[in-house]
Coordinates of C-alpha atoms and ligand atoms in Angstrom, one line a residue:
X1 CA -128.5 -39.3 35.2
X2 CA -125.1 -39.5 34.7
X3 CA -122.4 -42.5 35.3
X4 CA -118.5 -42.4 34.8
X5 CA -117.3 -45.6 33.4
X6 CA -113.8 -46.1 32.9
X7 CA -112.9 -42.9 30.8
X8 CA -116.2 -42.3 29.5
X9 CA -119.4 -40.4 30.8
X10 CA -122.8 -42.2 30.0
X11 CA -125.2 -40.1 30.2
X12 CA -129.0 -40.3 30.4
X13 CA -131.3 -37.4 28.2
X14 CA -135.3 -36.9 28.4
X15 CA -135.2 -35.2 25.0
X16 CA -135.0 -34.7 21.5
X17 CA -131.6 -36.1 19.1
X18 CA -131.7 -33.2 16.5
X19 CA -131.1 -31.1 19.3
X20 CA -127.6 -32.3 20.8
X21 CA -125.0 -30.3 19.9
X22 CA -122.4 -34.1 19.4
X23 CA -119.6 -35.2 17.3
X24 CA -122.4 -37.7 16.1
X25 CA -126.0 -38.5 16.5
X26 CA -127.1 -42.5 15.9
X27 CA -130.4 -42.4 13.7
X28 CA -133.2 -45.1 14.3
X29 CA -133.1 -46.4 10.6
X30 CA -134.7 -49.6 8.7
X31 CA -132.7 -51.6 6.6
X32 CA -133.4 -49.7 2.9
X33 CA -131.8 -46.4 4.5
X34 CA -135.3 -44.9 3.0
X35 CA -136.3 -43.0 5.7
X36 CA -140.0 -42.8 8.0
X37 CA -141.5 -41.5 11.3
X38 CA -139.8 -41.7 14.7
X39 CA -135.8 -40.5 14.8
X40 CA -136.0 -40.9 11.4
X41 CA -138.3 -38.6 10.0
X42 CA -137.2 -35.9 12.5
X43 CA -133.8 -36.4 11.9
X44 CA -134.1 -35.9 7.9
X45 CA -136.0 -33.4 8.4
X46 CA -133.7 -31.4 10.5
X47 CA -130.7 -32.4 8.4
X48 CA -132.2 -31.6 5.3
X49 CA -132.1 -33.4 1.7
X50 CA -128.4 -33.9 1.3
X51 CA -128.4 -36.4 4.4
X52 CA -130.7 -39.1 1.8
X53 CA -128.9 -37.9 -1.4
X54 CA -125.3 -39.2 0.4
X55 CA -127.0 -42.5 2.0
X56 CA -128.3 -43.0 -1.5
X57 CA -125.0 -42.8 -3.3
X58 CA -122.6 -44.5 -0.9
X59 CA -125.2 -47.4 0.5
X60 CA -127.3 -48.2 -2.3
X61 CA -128.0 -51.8 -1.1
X62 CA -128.8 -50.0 2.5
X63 CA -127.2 -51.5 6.0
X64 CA -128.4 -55.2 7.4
X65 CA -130.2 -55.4 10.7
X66 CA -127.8 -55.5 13.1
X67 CA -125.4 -53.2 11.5
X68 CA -125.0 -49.3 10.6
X69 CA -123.0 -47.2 8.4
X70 CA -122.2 -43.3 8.8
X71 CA -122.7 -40.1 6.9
X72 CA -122.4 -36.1 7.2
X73 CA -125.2 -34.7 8.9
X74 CA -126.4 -31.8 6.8
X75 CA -127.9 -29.3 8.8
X76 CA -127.8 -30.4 12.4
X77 CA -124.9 -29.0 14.4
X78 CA -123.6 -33.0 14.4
X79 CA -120.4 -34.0 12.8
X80 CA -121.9 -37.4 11.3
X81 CA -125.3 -38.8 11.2
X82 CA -124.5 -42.8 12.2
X83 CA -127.7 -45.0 10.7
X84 CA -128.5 -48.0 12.6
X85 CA -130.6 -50.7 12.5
X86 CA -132.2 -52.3 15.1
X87 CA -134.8 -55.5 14.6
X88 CA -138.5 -55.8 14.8
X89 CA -139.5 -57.4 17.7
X90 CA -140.6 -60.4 17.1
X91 CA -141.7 -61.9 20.7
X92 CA -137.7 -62.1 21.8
X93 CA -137.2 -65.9 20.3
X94 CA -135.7 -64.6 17.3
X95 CA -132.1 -63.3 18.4
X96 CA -133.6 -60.2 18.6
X97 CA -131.3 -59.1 21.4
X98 CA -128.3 -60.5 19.9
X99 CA -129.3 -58.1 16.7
X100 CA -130.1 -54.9 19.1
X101 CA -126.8 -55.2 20.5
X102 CA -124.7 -55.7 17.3
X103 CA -126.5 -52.3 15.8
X104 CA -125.1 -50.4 19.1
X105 CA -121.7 -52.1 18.8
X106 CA -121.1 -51.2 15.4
X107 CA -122.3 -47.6 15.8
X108 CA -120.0 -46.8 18.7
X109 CA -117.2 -48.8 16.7
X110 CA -117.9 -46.1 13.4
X111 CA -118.0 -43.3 16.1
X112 CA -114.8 -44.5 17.5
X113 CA -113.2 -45.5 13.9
X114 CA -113.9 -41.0 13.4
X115 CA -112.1 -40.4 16.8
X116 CA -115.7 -38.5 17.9
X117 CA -115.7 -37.4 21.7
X118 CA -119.6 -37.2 22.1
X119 CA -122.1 -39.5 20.2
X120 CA -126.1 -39.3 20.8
X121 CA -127.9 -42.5 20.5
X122 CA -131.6 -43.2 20.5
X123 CA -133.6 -46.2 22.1
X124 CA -133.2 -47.8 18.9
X125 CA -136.6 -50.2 17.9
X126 CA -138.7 -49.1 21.0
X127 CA -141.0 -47.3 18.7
X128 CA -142.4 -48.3 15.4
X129 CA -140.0 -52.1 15.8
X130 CA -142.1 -52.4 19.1
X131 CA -139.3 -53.6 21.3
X132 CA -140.1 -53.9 25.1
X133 CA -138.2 -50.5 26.5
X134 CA -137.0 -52.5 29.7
X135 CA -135.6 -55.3 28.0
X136 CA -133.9 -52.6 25.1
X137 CA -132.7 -50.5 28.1
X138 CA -130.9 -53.6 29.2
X139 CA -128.9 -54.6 25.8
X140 CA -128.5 -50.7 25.0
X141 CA -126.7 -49.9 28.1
X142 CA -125.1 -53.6 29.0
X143 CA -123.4 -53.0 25.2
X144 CA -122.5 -50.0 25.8
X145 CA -120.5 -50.1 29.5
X146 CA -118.9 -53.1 27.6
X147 CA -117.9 -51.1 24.9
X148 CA -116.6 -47.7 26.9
X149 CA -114.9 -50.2 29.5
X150 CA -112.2 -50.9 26.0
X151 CA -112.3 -47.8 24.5
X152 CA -111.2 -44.0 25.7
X153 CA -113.9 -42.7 22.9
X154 CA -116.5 -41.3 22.5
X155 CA -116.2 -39.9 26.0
X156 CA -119.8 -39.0 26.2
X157 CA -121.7 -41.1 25.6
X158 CA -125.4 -39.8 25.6
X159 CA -128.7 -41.7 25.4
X160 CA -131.5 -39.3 24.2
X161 CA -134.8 -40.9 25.7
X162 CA -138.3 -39.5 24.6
X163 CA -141.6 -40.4 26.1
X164 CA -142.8 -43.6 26.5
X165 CA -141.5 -44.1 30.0
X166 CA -137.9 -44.5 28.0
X167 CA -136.0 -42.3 30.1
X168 CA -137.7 -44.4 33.8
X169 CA -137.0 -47.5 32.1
X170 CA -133.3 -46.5 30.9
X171 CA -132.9 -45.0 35.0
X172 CA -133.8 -48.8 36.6
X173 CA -131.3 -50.6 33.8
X174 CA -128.8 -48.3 34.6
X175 CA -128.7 -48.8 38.1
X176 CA -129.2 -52.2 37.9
X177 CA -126.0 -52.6 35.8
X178 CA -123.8 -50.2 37.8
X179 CA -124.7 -52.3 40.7
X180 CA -124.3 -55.5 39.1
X181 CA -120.8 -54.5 37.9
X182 CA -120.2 -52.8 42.1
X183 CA -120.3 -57.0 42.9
X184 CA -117.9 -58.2 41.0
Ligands
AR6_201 N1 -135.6 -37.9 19.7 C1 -135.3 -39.0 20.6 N2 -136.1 -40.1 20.6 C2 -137.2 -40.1 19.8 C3 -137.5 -39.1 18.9 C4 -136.7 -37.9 18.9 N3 -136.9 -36.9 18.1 N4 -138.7 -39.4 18.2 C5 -139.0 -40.6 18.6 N5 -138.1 -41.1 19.6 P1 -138.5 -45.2 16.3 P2 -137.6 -47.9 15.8 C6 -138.1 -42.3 20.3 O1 -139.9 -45.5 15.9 O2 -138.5 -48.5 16.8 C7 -138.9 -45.4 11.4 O3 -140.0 -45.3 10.5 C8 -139.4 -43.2 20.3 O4 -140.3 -42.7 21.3 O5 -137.9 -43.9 15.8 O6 -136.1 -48.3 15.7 C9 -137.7 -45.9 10.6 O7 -137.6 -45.5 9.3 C10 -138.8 -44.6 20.6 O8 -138.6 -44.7 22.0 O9 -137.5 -46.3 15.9 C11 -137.8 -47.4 10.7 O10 -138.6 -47.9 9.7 C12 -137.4 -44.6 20.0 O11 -137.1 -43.2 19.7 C13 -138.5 -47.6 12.0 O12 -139.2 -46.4 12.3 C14 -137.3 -45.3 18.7 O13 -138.5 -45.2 17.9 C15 -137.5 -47.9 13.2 O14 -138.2 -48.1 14.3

């Protein structure tokens, strides 16, 4: 599925991030930058050592919840790997959306701080932070029209769903939104 938004595509991916061939590819990351399963593990693993070696030496205290910082990308055919962290979910009470959408804002502001035309992101804390997909769809794709409705880049702007139901779940926000914004 794919939506044009001001100057931007949004795109919607069943697949895997290692594989997009981006200016930059968002990484599901926890708050020590020290790796795991999920986006993360595949993602180090098809970047290779150097990607933990640079996270190491230039974020040593690691990246808040709610935040992300950017490196190279070693081996995949990316530009720059962006590390983001969403939050654990927590039952929803504990500005848990609020945090989801500030790790999305601040990765497309470091993807647009490089000038990069294409980013991939990930249904960031879906997985192993066990947020509801339907309600992440919502504050991944409501932060992101906002942001592409300011800025000219990234001009793609690619979500990179994988199993789960993500990709249905991303499908209904999506429309939902576009309609939403059709009313106005
Ligand atoms: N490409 C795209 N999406 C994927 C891939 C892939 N290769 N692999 C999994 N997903 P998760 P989180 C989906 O657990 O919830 C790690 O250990 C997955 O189905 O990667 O933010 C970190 O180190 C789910 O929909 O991230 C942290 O400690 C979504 O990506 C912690 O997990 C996110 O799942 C972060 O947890």
């Amino acid at each position: 599925m794919r939506v044009e938004i001001a100057s931007t595509w949004l795109e919607l991916v069943d697949g895997d991030i290692t594989a997009q061939e981006v200016a930059c590819v968002v990484n599901a990351a926890n708050s020590r930058l020290a790796g795991g399963g999920g986006v993360d593990g595949a993602i180090h693993r098809a970047a290779g050592p150097t990607l933990m070696e640079e996270t190491r030496r230039r974020y040593p205290e690691g990246c808040p919840t709610g935040s992300a910082v950017i490196s190279s990308a070693g081996e995949l055919a990316a530009e720059y790997v962006i590390h983001a962290v969403g939050p654990v979910w927590n039952g929803g009470q504990s500005g848990e959306a609020e945090q989801l959408a500030a790790a999305y804002r601040r990765a497309l502001e470091l993807a647009h701080e490089q000038a990069c035309a294409s980013i991939a992101l990930p249904a960031l804390s879906t997985g192993a932070y066990g947020y509801p997909v339907d309600l992440a769809a919502r504050v991944a794709l409501g932060t992101s029209i906002d942001f592409v409705s300011e800025h000219s880049l990234p001009s793609l702007v690619r979500f990179v769903l994988f199993g789960g139901g993500a990709y249905g779940a991303f499908a209904a926000a999506l429309e939902e939104l576009i309609a939403a914004r059709q009313d106005y």
